Amino acid sequence: MKQVIDLKQPVGILLKEHDDLEAILKEVDIHLPPVPEMLNVVKISDIAAKKNIPLGHIIRKLRKHGYAVEGNEMLSFADPNVAKDRDERKKNLKGMLQKLNDGIPLDVVRQEFTRAFSHVEAAEIMAAEQELIQEGTPIEEMRRLCDLHSALFHDNTKQHIVNKDEVEEQKEQLYAICGHPLALLKKENDALACLIKKLQQALAKGEAVDAFLAEIGGISSHYSKKGDLIYPFIATKYGVTGPSKVMWTVDDDIRRDFRILMRREDRTQAWKEALLALLTKMEEMIYKEENILFPICVRLLTAEDWYQIYRDAKDYEVAFQVPQESWQEAEAYLATSVASTSMSDGVISMPGGNLTITQLIAILNTLPVEITVVDANDHNQFFNEGPKDFKRPFAALGRDVYSCHPPKIEAMVRMIISEFKEGKRDKLERWAEKNGKLFFVTYFAIRDSKGTYLGTLETVQNMQFAKDYFLKE
C-alpha cells in the first residue's frame, strides 16, 4: 500500500512521517528553511511558491517515488477510483480528437462530449486535459477540446459542467465580496452577456450597432486581466497549464477577429454572419470562464494570491463600464505588506556619480519609457512603476518570463533571449500598434564589461505623439 503525503500538513509533520522526504525535495531544488521553528508553520506549497517551482512538478516527483498525494484538490483526488476514471476520460478525449482529425463534424463530436462529460466535475475534465498536455498533445489539438467544452453551452437542456457543492459555494461567496477580482470578472461577464444580447437583437432588426460594438471593445481589457493576472499565476505557481495554453490562445483569436471586423467598412451580410459567429464564441468563453476557469481559481488560489491579483488589476482599463471597487481586506493587507518591505534610503555609488535609492526610483519612474528587466536565468527581475500600455503585473516578478506571454508570442521571446545569450545579436527593435497608439519596442542584451550576458532589457516608448506631429507637417 502506498504511503500518503498530505500537502495540507506543515513540512515539519511530514518530515517526521517520511524519512526520505527531504532528499526527494532536494531533487526538485526545494531546500528547507534554516529556522527549525518555521517547519511547523510552512507547507510544501509555500516553499514552492517562494522559489517559483510549479507544485505539479513536485507532486509528479513524489508520485515517482511511490507516494500517493493528497491535499491538492486540483491534481489529486481522494476517491480511489479517480485515477481509473481519469484514464478513461483521457481515452475518451483522445478518441474525440481523432474523430475531429478524421473529419467528423464538430457538432457530432460535441454531442458525444455532452453525453460523456455533462455530469463530470470541471476539475476532473481539466485534470484529464492537463495530463494530455503533459504527454505532449499539440496545443492546436487542445484548442479543439476547448471547442468541445462549448458543447455544454450549446446543449438545449442547458446542462452545466458539474462543480462540487463546496466549490460552487466558495465561488458564490467570492462573487459577493465587494472589490474581489473574481467578483469584478463576474460583473464584467454579466455586462458583456447583456451587450451581446442587445447587439444580436439590433443585428436581427437591422438597427444601428456602432454603439454596442464600441462597448464590446472592452473585451480586450477583460481578456488582458485573465491573460496577465490569472493564467500565468495558476500555471507557474500551481502547475495548471491548460488555461494558459488553450484558453489564452482562444482569447487572442477572439480579440484579433473582433479587430478585423471593426476595420471592415463594408457591413455586408457576410460581415453580419461573421460577427454573429464571433459573438457566439464570446458567449462560449463566458461559459468556460465561469464553469471551468473560475472553479479552478477557487480551488487553487489563496487569499494572498487574490490580494496580489487585486493590486495588479488596478492598472487595467475599465471594461463594459464596470469599475473596480475597493476591497478593504486586500487594501489592509497590501498596506501592511508595503510597510514591512520598505527599505532605508541608502546611496548607490556608480562610475558616473552617486544616487540615493529614492532618487534612482524616481528617475526610473520619470523616464518616458516602460522598463522591464529579465535576469540571466530568464526570470522577471524589475519593472518600473506607473501607468503602462504594456501591462506588467508585479505578481509576475520572479516568474519565468516565458510564462507571462501567450503561446503565440512565447516562441518569439525565446528566440530573442536565446540569440542574446549566444551573442548573435545585442539589440532588436520593432514597431507595434496597441489600442490605436503607435509604440517603439526595443530589446537589449545586458552585458558586463567583459561581454558576459547578465539579462535582457525591454523598453517600450509611446510614439503616437511623434506620428501625430509629423502627420501635421
Tab-separated table of C-alpha atoms in Angstrom:
chain	number	residue	atom	x	y	z
A	1	MET	CA	0.000	0.000	0.000
A	2	LYS	CA	1.340	3.436	-0.963
A	3	GLN	CA	2.329	5.939	1.688
A	4	VAL	CA	0.233	9.101	1.626
A	5	ILE	CA	1.580	12.654	1.776
A	6	ASP	CA	-0.977	15.291	2.717
A	7	LEU	CA	0.117	18.651	1.295
A	8	LYS	CA	-2.130	20.463	3.751
A	9	GLN	CA	0.190	19.398	6.594
A	10	PRO	CA	3.199	21.534	7.651
A	11	VAL	CA	6.580	20.356	6.414
A	12	GLY	CA	7.731	19.525	9.958
A	13	ILE	CA	4.984	16.942	10.439
A	14	LEU	CA	5.633	15.396	7.018
A	15	LEU	CA	9.374	15.059	7.733
A	16	LYS	CA	8.624	13.105	10.907
A	17	GLU	CA	6.329	10.767	8.982
A	18	HIS	CA	8.538	10.265	5.891
A	19	ASP	CA	12.303	9.820	6.308
A	20	ASP	CA	13.118	10.230	2.607
A	21	LEU	CA	11.068	13.386	2.045
A	22	GLU	CA	13.917	15.874	2.498
A	23	ALA	CA	16.035	14.072	-0.107
A	24	ILE	CA	13.113	13.979	-2.558
A	25	LEU	CA	12.503	17.697	-2.136
A	26	LYS	CA	16.169	18.449	-2.836
A	27	GLU	CA	15.762	16.675	-6.196
A	28	VAL	CA	13.372	19.457	-7.243
A	29	ASP	CA	15.560	22.216	-5.727
A	30	ILE	CA	13.435	22.561	-2.587
A	31	HIS	CA	15.629	23.292	0.430
A	32	LEU	CA	14.149	23.506	3.910
A	33	PRO	CA	14.043	26.766	5.908
A	34	PRO	CA	17.135	27.264	8.113
A	35	VAL	CA	14.953	28.130	11.120
A	36	PRO	CA	13.587	24.847	12.596
A	37	GLU	CA	10.519	26.571	14.052
A	38	MET	CA	9.405	27.509	10.541
A	39	LEU	CA	8.979	23.841	9.639
A	40	ASN	CA	5.917	23.662	11.854
A	41	VAL	CA	4.331	26.585	10.009
A	42	VAL	CA	5.152	26.419	6.305
A	43	LYS	CA	3.833	23.879	3.820
A	44	ILE	CA	5.490	22.431	0.754
A	45	SER	CA	3.300	24.673	-1.406
A	46	ASP	CA	4.566	27.763	0.458
A	47	ILE	CA	8.219	26.919	-0.211
A	48	ALA	CA	7.455	26.012	-3.833
A	49	ALA	CA	5.680	29.326	-4.395
A	50	LYS	CA	8.593	31.293	-2.949
A	51	LYS	CA	11.035	29.517	-5.284
A	52	ASN	CA	8.634	29.689	-8.266
A	53	ILE	CA	8.599	25.897	-8.640
A	54	PRO	CA	5.309	24.533	-10.062
A	55	LEU	CA	3.531	22.443	-7.453
A	56	GLY	CA	2.569	19.937	-10.133
A	57	HIS	CA	6.284	19.223	-10.716
A	58	ILE	CA	6.740	18.366	-7.025
A	59	ILE	CA	3.646	16.174	-6.998
A	60	ARG	CA	4.893	14.201	-10.012
A	61	LYS	CA	8.261	13.686	-8.280
A	62	LEU	CA	6.545	12.412	-5.104
A	63	ARG	CA	4.421	10.021	-7.148
A	64	LYS	CA	7.534	8.799	-8.950
A	65	HIS	CA	8.929	7.838	-5.535
A	66	GLY	CA	5.801	5.829	-4.814
A	67	TYR	CA	3.773	8.298	-2.774
A	68	ALA	CA	0.074	8.992	-3.064
A	69	VAL	CA	-0.552	12.738	-2.780
A	70	GLU	CA	-3.489	14.358	-1.044
A	71	GLY	CA	-4.326	17.924	-0.138
A	72	ASN	CA	-4.233	19.388	-3.651
A	73	GLU	CA	-7.734	19.065	-4.989
A	74	MET	CA	-6.883	20.144	-8.492
A	75	LEU	CA	-4.305	17.456	-9.192
A	76	SER	CA	-5.157	14.744	-6.696
A	77	PHE	CA	-8.475	13.364	-5.506
A	78	ALA	CA	-9.222	11.135	-2.558
A	79	ASP	CA	-11.585	8.765	-4.364
A	80	PRO	CA	-9.545	5.611	-5.219
A	81	ASN	CA	-11.479	5.241	-8.467
A	82	VAL	CA	-10.454	8.663	-9.733
A	83	ALA	CA	-7.208	7.538	-11.379
A	84	LYS	CA	-9.041	4.857	-13.294
A	85	ASP	CA	-11.830	7.278	-14.204
A	86	ARG	CA	-9.342	9.887	-15.392
A	87	ASP	CA	-7.549	7.371	-17.609
A	88	GLU	CA	-10.911	6.545	-19.133
A	89	ARG	CA	-11.662	10.229	-19.653
A	90	LYS	CA	-8.287	10.799	-21.297
A	91	LYS	CA	-9.040	7.881	-23.597
A	92	ASN	CA	-12.422	9.416	-24.442
A	93	LEU	CA	-10.886	12.834	-25.108
A	94	LYS	CA	-8.195	11.346	-27.364
A	95	GLY	CA	-10.855	9.438	-29.261
A	96	MET	CA	-12.856	12.613	-29.795
A	97	LEU	CA	-9.777	14.475	-31.037
A	98	GLN	CA	-9.098	11.684	-33.508
A	99	LYS	CA	-12.676	11.879	-34.788
A	100	LEU	CA	-12.264	15.619	-35.356
A	101	ASN	CA	-8.994	14.955	-37.196
A	102	ASP	CA	-10.791	12.336	-39.312
A	103	GLY	CA	-13.244	14.977	-40.481
A	104	ILE	CA	-16.276	14.120	-38.368
A	105	PRO	CA	-18.281	17.374	-37.913
A	106	LEU	CA	-17.720	19.307	-34.706
A	107	ASP	CA	-21.431	19.280	-33.844
A	108	VAL	CA	-21.500	15.471	-33.973
A	109	VAL	CA	-18.492	15.122	-31.653
A	110	ARG	CA	-19.946	17.810	-29.379
A	111	GLN	CA	-22.988	15.622	-28.795
A	112	GLU	CA	-20.699	12.770	-27.742
A	113	PHE	CA	-18.781	15.119	-25.424
A	114	THR	CA	-22.028	16.240	-23.777
A	115	ARG	CA	-23.117	12.655	-23.119
A	116	ALA	CA	-19.719	11.761	-21.644
A	117	PHE	CA	-18.941	14.862	-19.590
A	118	SER	CA	-22.106	16.787	-18.712
A	119	HIS	CA	-22.109	15.321	-15.184
A	120	VAL	CA	-18.332	15.286	-14.643
A	121	GLU	CA	-16.790	17.841	-12.303
A	122	ALA	CA	-14.981	20.701	-14.060
A	123	ALA	CA	-11.737	19.976	-12.203
A	124	GLU	CA	-11.764	16.382	-13.430
A	125	ILE	CA	-12.163	17.449	-17.051
A	126	MET	CA	-9.309	19.923	-16.646
A	127	ALA	CA	-7.132	17.357	-14.859
A	128	ALA	CA	-7.544	14.903	-17.735
A	129	GLU	CA	-6.716	17.637	-20.242
A	130	GLN	CA	-3.741	18.721	-18.128
A	131	GLU	CA	-2.288	15.211	-18.372
A	132	LEU	CA	-2.809	15.223	-22.150
A	133	ILE	CA	-0.784	18.457	-22.336
A	134	GLN	CA	1.978	16.952	-20.193
A	135	GLU	CA	2.025	13.927	-22.518
A	136	GLY	CA	2.776	16.203	-25.457
A	137	THR	CA	-0.596	16.630	-27.152
A	138	PRO	CA	-0.179	19.556	-29.599
A	139	ILE	CA	-1.708	22.847	-28.471
A	140	GLU	CA	-3.723	23.147	-31.686
A	141	GLU	CA	-5.452	19.888	-30.811
A	142	MET	CA	-6.040	21.041	-27.245
A	143	ARG	CA	-7.738	24.124	-28.666
A	144	ARG	CA	-10.194	21.814	-30.377
A	145	LEU	CA	-11.017	20.373	-26.961
A	146	CYS	CA	-11.832	23.922	-25.930
A	147	ASP	CA	-14.376	23.935	-28.760
A	148	LEU	CA	-15.830	20.707	-27.373
A	149	HIS	CA	-16.302	22.365	-23.966
A	150	SER	CA	-18.725	24.731	-25.626
A	151	ALA	CA	-20.973	21.731	-26.299
A	152	LEU	CA	-22.231	22.112	-22.756
A	153	PHE	CA	-23.074	25.737	-23.513
A	154	HIS	CA	-24.943	24.811	-26.699
A	155	ASP	CA	-26.787	21.861	-25.160
A	156	ASN	CA	-30.518	22.581	-25.368
A	157	THR	CA	-31.079	21.299	-21.837
A	158	LYS	CA	-28.513	23.878	-20.606
A	159	GLN	CA	-26.755	21.223	-18.547
A	160	HIS	CA	-23.838	22.665	-16.611
A	161	ILE	CA	-20.427	21.225	-16.008
A	162	VAL	CA	-20.614	19.771	-12.540
A	163	ASN	CA	-18.657	21.526	-9.810
A	164	LYS	CA	-18.607	20.168	-6.290
A	165	ASP	CA	-21.062	21.891	-3.982
A	166	GLU	CA	-18.328	23.389	-1.798
A	167	VAL	CA	-16.580	24.866	-4.852
A	168	GLU	CA	-19.816	26.401	-6.106
A	169	GLU	CA	-20.488	27.793	-2.652
A	170	GLN	CA	-16.992	29.290	-2.392
A	171	LYS	CA	-17.311	30.778	-5.866
A	172	GLU	CA	-20.597	32.467	-4.967
A	173	GLN	CA	-19.049	33.779	-1.746
A	174	LEU	CA	-16.199	35.399	-3.696
A	175	TYR	CA	-18.672	36.874	-6.181
A	176	ALA	CA	-20.360	38.600	-3.224
A	177	ILE	CA	-17.191	40.268	-1.863
A	178	CYS	CA	-17.095	43.925	-2.887
A	179	GLY	CA	-13.927	44.546	-4.909
A	180	HIS	CA	-12.778	40.904	-5.121
A	181	PRO	CA	-11.133	40.158	-8.508
A	182	LEU	CA	-13.486	37.243	-9.166
A	183	ALA	CA	-16.462	39.491	-8.405
A	184	LEU	CA	-15.093	42.015	-10.912
A	185	LEU	CA	-14.644	39.392	-13.644
A	186	LYS	CA	-18.140	38.030	-12.995
A	187	LYS	CA	-19.698	41.512	-13.243
A	188	GLU	CA	-17.793	42.114	-16.470
A	189	ASN	CA	-19.119	38.832	-17.846
A	190	ASP	CA	-22.674	39.792	-16.913
A	191	ALA	CA	-22.276	43.175	-18.622
A	192	LEU	CA	-20.736	41.563	-21.716
A	193	ALA	CA	-23.528	38.982	-21.934
A	194	CYS	CA	-26.092	41.800	-21.809
A	195	LEU	CA	-24.284	43.723	-24.556
A	196	ILE	CA	-24.082	40.633	-26.743
A	197	LYS	CA	-27.840	40.065	-26.458
A	198	LYS	CA	-28.570	43.701	-27.344
A	199	LEU	CA	-26.199	43.550	-30.320
A	200	GLN	CA	-27.727	40.291	-31.567
A	201	GLN	CA	-31.192	41.847	-31.362
A	202	ALA	CA	-30.044	45.003	-33.165
A	203	LEU	CA	-28.498	42.938	-35.966
A	204	ALA	CA	-31.707	40.931	-36.333
A	205	LYS	CA	-33.767	44.138	-36.629
A	206	GLY	CA	-31.315	45.887	-38.934
A	207	GLU	CA	-30.706	48.648	-36.384
A	208	ALA	CA	-27.515	50.662	-35.792
A	209	VAL	CA	-24.860	48.687	-33.921
A	210	ASP	CA	-21.860	51.043	-33.631
A	211	ALA	CA	-22.556	51.998	-30.000
A	212	PHE	CA	-22.772	48.346	-28.943
A	213	LEU	CA	-19.598	47.471	-30.856
A	214	ALA	CA	-17.688	50.268	-29.126
A	215	GLU	CA	-18.703	48.952	-25.700
A	216	ILE	CA	-17.912	45.338	-26.569
A	217	GLY	CA	-14.392	46.536	-27.388
A	218	GLY	CA	-13.874	46.397	-23.621
A	219	ILE	CA	-13.369	42.672	-24.073
A	220	SER	CA	-9.692	43.442	-24.694
A	221	SER	CA	-9.269	44.677	-21.113
A	222	HIS	CA	-11.283	41.762	-19.699
A	223	TYR	CA	-9.161	39.194	-21.535
A	224	SER	CA	-5.949	41.027	-20.589
A	225	LYS	CA	-6.836	40.695	-16.904
A	226	LYS	CA	-7.190	36.936	-17.348
A	227	GLY	CA	-4.117	36.624	-19.539
A	228	ASP	CA	-1.777	38.738	-17.430
A	229	LEU	CA	-3.060	38.065	-13.915
A	230	ILE	CA	-4.647	34.605	-13.780
A	231	TYR	CA	-3.325	32.267	-16.487
A	232	PRO	CA	0.391	32.691	-15.577
A	233	PHE	CA	-0.429	32.557	-11.847
A	234	ILE	CA	-2.073	29.131	-11.913
A	235	ALA	CA	0.470	27.848	-14.443
A	236	THR	CA	3.679	28.872	-12.660
A	237	LYS	CA	2.630	28.515	-9.029
A	238	TYR	CA	0.332	25.506	-9.278
A	239	GLY	CA	1.415	23.760	-12.489
A	240	VAL	CA	-2.016	24.012	-14.152
A	241	THR	CA	-1.074	24.990	-17.705
A	242	GLY	CA	-4.270	24.082	-19.558
A	243	PRO	CA	-5.900	27.533	-19.375
A	244	SER	CA	-2.702	29.379	-20.295
A	245	LYS	CA	-2.002	27.132	-23.265
A	246	VAL	CA	-5.566	26.721	-24.547
A	247	MET	CA	-7.980	29.392	-23.316
A	248	TRP	CA	-5.399	32.172	-23.666
A	249	THR	CA	-4.973	31.333	-27.347
A	250	VAL	CA	-8.737	31.402	-27.892
A	251	ASP	CA	-8.926	34.792	-26.131
A	252	ASP	CA	-6.323	36.170	-28.537
A	253	ASP	CA	-8.181	34.736	-31.532
A	254	ILE	CA	-11.408	36.435	-30.426
A	255	ARG	CA	-9.657	39.783	-29.944
A	256	ARG	CA	-7.931	39.506	-33.325
A	257	ASP	CA	-11.134	38.597	-35.178
A	258	PHE	CA	-13.019	41.429	-33.458
A	259	ARG	CA	-10.367	43.960	-34.531
A	260	ILE	CA	-10.539	42.691	-38.118
A	261	LEU	CA	-14.316	43.017	-38.229
A	262	MET	CA	-14.183	46.522	-36.756
A	263	ARG	CA	-11.819	47.659	-39.522
A	264	ARG	CA	-14.183	46.484	-42.232
A	265	GLU	CA	-16.149	49.339	-43.750
A	266	ASP	CA	-18.473	47.193	-45.864
A	267	ARG	CA	-21.128	45.914	-43.450
A	268	THR	CA	-22.407	43.156	-45.756
A	269	GLN	CA	-24.468	40.097	-44.867
A	270	ALA	CA	-21.241	38.093	-44.706
A	271	TRP	CA	-19.902	40.624	-42.188
A	272	LYS	CA	-23.024	40.246	-40.040
A	273	GLU	CA	-22.762	36.450	-40.126
A	274	ALA	CA	-19.084	36.594	-39.139
A	275	LEU	CA	-19.932	38.963	-36.277
A	276	LEU	CA	-22.752	36.731	-35.029
A	277	ALA	CA	-20.397	33.728	-35.074
A	278	LEU	CA	-17.830	35.716	-33.099
A	279	LEU	CA	-20.453	36.791	-30.555
A	280	THR	CA	-21.267	33.117	-30.026
A	281	LYS	CA	-17.579	32.442	-29.329
A	282	MET	CA	-17.630	35.241	-26.760
A	283	GLU	CA	-20.670	33.677	-25.085
A	284	GLU	CA	-18.920	30.312	-25.056
A	285	MET	CA	-15.876	31.871	-23.388
A	286	ILE	CA	-18.077	33.399	-20.682
A	287	TYR	CA	-19.413	29.914	-20.021
A	288	LYS	CA	-15.928	28.370	-19.929
A	289	GLU	CA	-14.665	31.037	-17.544
A	290	GLU	CA	-17.489	30.623	-15.064
A	291	ASN	CA	-17.698	26.827	-15.220
A	292	ILE	CA	-14.055	25.824	-15.727
A	293	LEU	CA	-11.573	28.644	-15.049
A	294	PHE	CA	-13.245	30.250	-12.036
A	295	PRO	CA	-13.761	26.934	-10.170
A	296	ILE	CA	-10.083	26.126	-10.768
A	297	CYS	CA	-9.147	29.507	-9.287
A	298	VAL	CA	-11.406	28.891	-6.289
A	299	ARG	CA	-9.688	25.547	-5.663
A	300	LEU	CA	-6.125	26.790	-6.048
A	301	LEU	CA	-5.659	30.459	-5.225
A	302	THR	CA	-5.012	31.563	-1.656
A	303	ALA	CA	-6.123	34.831	-0.076
A	304	GLU	CA	-2.610	36.228	-0.626
A	305	ASP	CA	-2.808	35.239	-4.302
A	306	TRP	CA	-6.062	37.160	-4.689
A	307	TYR	CA	-4.556	40.184	-2.895
A	308	GLN	CA	-1.770	40.334	-5.492
A	309	ILE	CA	-4.225	39.959	-8.371
A	310	TYR	CA	-6.388	42.731	-6.891
A	311	ARG	CA	-3.372	45.051	-6.614
A	312	ASP	CA	-2.298	44.487	-10.215
A	313	ALA	CA	-5.841	44.669	-11.633
A	314	LYS	CA	-5.960	48.359	-10.699
A	315	ASP	CA	-3.679	49.145	-13.651
A	316	TYR	CA	-6.158	47.834	-16.227
A	317	GLU	CA	-8.754	49.831	-18.109
A	318	VAL	CA	-12.401	49.645	-17.087
A	319	ALA	CA	-14.304	47.097	-19.190
A	320	PHE	CA	-18.006	47.422	-20.075
A	321	GLN	CA	-18.351	50.385	-17.660
A	322	VAL	CA	-17.783	48.066	-14.672
A	323	PRO	CA	-15.487	49.919	-12.224
A	324	GLN	CA	-13.093	48.114	-9.903
A	325	GLU	CA	-14.350	48.679	-6.382
A	326	SER	CA	-12.183	48.859	-3.285
A	327	TRP	CA	-11.614	45.557	-1.474
A	328	GLN	CA	-10.975	46.618	2.100
A	329	GLU	CA	-9.436	43.321	3.228
A	330	ALA	CA	-6.872	43.447	0.410
A	331	GLU	CA	-6.141	47.134	0.961
A	332	ALA	CA	-5.324	46.448	4.619
A	333	TYR	CA	-3.053	43.527	3.690
A	334	LEU	CA	-1.243	45.484	0.977
A	335	ALA	CA	-0.706	48.478	3.259
A	336	THR	CA	0.914	46.216	5.856
A	337	SER	CA	2.983	44.467	3.187
A	338	VAL	CA	4.348	47.731	1.780
A	339	ALA	CA	5.233	48.993	5.253
A	340	SER	CA	7.120	45.796	6.107
A	341	THR	CA	9.179	45.805	2.892
A	342	SER	CA	10.210	49.472	2.822
A	343	MET	CA	13.952	49.986	2.725
A	344	SER	CA	16.322	52.610	4.068
A	345	ASP	CA	17.373	55.336	1.673
A	346	GLY	CA	20.925	54.205	1.037
A	347	VAL	CA	23.318	55.621	-1.547
A	348	ILE	CA	24.366	53.741	-4.691
A	349	SER	CA	27.837	54.590	-5.986
A	350	MET	CA	28.386	54.269	-9.749
A	351	PRO	CA	31.140	55.331	-12.163
A	352	GLY	CA	29.011	58.293	-13.260
A	353	GLY	CA	28.206	59.504	-9.761
A	354	ASN	CA	26.085	58.721	-6.740
A	355	LEU	CA	22.309	58.449	-6.313
A	356	THR	CA	20.128	57.705	-3.351
A	357	ILE	CA	17.680	54.848	-3.745
A	358	THR	CA	14.816	57.343	-3.615
A	359	GLN	CA	16.385	59.359	-6.432
A	360	LEU	CA	17.034	56.276	-8.551
A	361	ILE	CA	13.450	55.040	-8.179
A	362	ALA	CA	12.107	58.493	-9.056
A	363	ILE	CA	14.348	58.721	-12.141
A	364	LEU	CA	13.315	55.294	-13.428
A	365	ASN	CA	9.662	56.175	-12.923
A	366	THR	CA	10.095	59.583	-14.599
A	367	LEU	CA	11.643	58.280	-17.819
A	368	PRO	CA	9.053	58.255	-20.654
A	369	VAL	CA	9.581	54.536	-21.244
A	370	GLU	CA	8.208	51.339	-19.777
A	371	ILE	CA	11.135	49.266	-18.479
A	372	THR	CA	11.333	45.512	-17.951
A	373	VAL	CA	14.479	43.685	-16.826
A	374	VAL	CA	14.814	39.907	-17.197
A	375	ASP	CA	17.758	38.307	-15.384
A	376	ALA	CA	20.271	35.835	-16.809
A	377	ASN	CA	18.079	32.922	-15.689
A	378	ASP	CA	15.069	34.221	-17.668
A	379	HIS	CA	13.103	35.454	-14.656
A	380	ASN	CA	11.364	38.827	-14.441
A	381	GLN	CA	13.596	40.927	-12.175
A	382	PHE	CA	12.373	44.531	-12.388
A	383	PHE	CA	9.564	46.736	-13.747
A	384	ASN	CA	9.484	50.491	-13.342
A	385	GLU	CA	6.299	51.871	-11.815
A	386	GLY	CA	3.493	53.954	-13.251
A	387	PRO	CA	0.739	53.538	-15.861
A	388	LYS	CA	1.681	51.149	-18.646
A	389	ASP	CA	0.238	50.321	-22.047
A	390	PHE	CA	2.129	47.007	-21.996
A	391	LYS	CA	0.918	45.774	-18.619
A	392	ARG	CA	3.442	44.254	-16.216
A	393	PRO	CA	1.758	42.871	-13.067
A	394	PHE	CA	4.065	42.964	-10.058
A	395	ALA	CA	2.942	39.430	-9.175
A	396	ALA	CA	4.972	38.361	-12.232
A	397	LEU	CA	8.270	39.390	-10.603
A	398	GLY	CA	10.409	36.310	-10.066
A	399	ARG	CA	8.447	34.264	-12.582
A	400	ASP	CA	9.749	32.625	-15.723
A	401	VAL	CA	9.390	35.364	-18.372
A	402	TYR	CA	8.013	32.886	-20.913
A	403	SER	CA	5.003	32.085	-18.742
A	404	CYS	CA	3.905	35.727	-18.969
A	405	HIS	CA	3.306	35.568	-22.724
A	406	PRO	CA	0.563	33.860	-24.720
A	407	PRO	CA	1.656	30.748	-26.663
A	408	LYS	CA	1.799	32.642	-29.970
A	409	ILE	CA	4.312	35.166	-28.555
A	410	GLU	CA	6.339	32.801	-26.373
A	411	ALA	CA	8.344	31.377	-29.293
A	412	MET	CA	9.486	34.864	-30.365
A	413	VAL	CA	10.556	35.758	-26.810
A	414	ARG	CA	12.554	32.531	-26.539
A	415	MET	CA	14.283	33.223	-29.845
A	416	ILE	CA	15.281	36.775	-28.856
A	417	ILE	CA	16.724	35.774	-25.480
A	418	SER	CA	18.466	32.742	-26.976
A	419	GLU	CA	20.207	34.908	-29.587
A	420	PHE	CA	21.249	37.387	-26.892
A	421	LYS	CA	22.759	34.580	-24.811
A	422	GLU	CA	24.591	33.129	-27.814
A	423	GLY	CA	25.973	36.541	-28.764
A	424	LYS	CA	24.246	36.519	-32.158
A	425	ARG	CA	22.779	39.971	-31.547
A	426	ASP	CA	22.742	42.727	-28.946
A	427	LYS	CA	19.538	44.539	-29.840
A	428	LEU	CA	16.225	44.013	-31.577
A	429	GLU	CA	13.768	46.770	-32.470
A	430	ARG	CA	10.154	46.590	-33.576
A	431	TRP	CA	7.148	48.839	-34.059
A	432	ALA	CA	3.807	47.860	-32.583
A	433	GLU	CA	0.254	49.186	-32.547
A	434	LYS	CA	-1.898	48.793	-29.456
A	435	ASN	CA	-5.235	50.380	-28.624
A	436	GLY	CA	-4.897	52.762	-31.551
A	437	LYS	CA	-1.451	54.015	-30.486
A	438	LEU	CA	1.997	53.522	-32.022
A	439	PHE	CA	4.857	52.096	-29.912
A	440	PHE	CA	8.574	51.570	-30.424
A	441	VAL	CA	9.749	48.451	-28.579
A	442	THR	CA	13.445	47.675	-28.111
A	443	TYR	CA	15.093	44.607	-26.593
A	444	PHE	CA	18.694	44.980	-25.389
A	445	ALA	CA	21.153	42.320	-24.270
A	446	ILE	CA	22.600	43.434	-20.918
A	447	ARG	CA	26.326	42.607	-20.744
A	448	ASP	CA	29.136	43.497	-18.349
A	449	SER	CA	32.480	44.982	-19.409
A	450	LYS	CA	33.735	41.501	-20.336
A	451	GLY	CA	30.709	40.743	-22.514
A	452	THR	CA	29.119	38.304	-20.068
A	453	TYR	CA	25.362	38.104	-20.541
A	454	LEU	CA	23.530	39.474	-17.477
A	455	GLY	CA	19.982	39.599	-18.762
A	456	THR	CA	17.598	41.332	-21.147
A	457	LEU	CA	16.223	44.878	-21.022
A	458	GLU	CA	12.958	45.751	-22.760
A	459	THR	CA	11.906	49.363	-23.296
A	460	VAL	CA	8.521	50.475	-24.619
A	461	GLN	CA	8.069	54.040	-25.894
A	462	ASN	CA	4.720	55.553	-26.858
A	463	MET	CA	5.485	57.214	-30.209
A	464	GLN	CA	1.971	58.367	-31.045
A	465	PHE	CA	2.967	61.972	-30.291
A	466	ALA	CA	5.672	61.789	-32.978
A	467	LYS	CA	3.315	60.238	-35.512
A	468	ASP	CA	0.707	62.918	-34.846
A	469	TYR	CA	3.351	65.662	-35.115
A	470	PHE	CA	4.737	64.560	-38.476
A	471	LEU	CA	1.283	63.939	-39.924
A	472	LYS	CA	0.526	67.604	-39.304
A	473	GLU	CA	3.579	68.701	-41.297
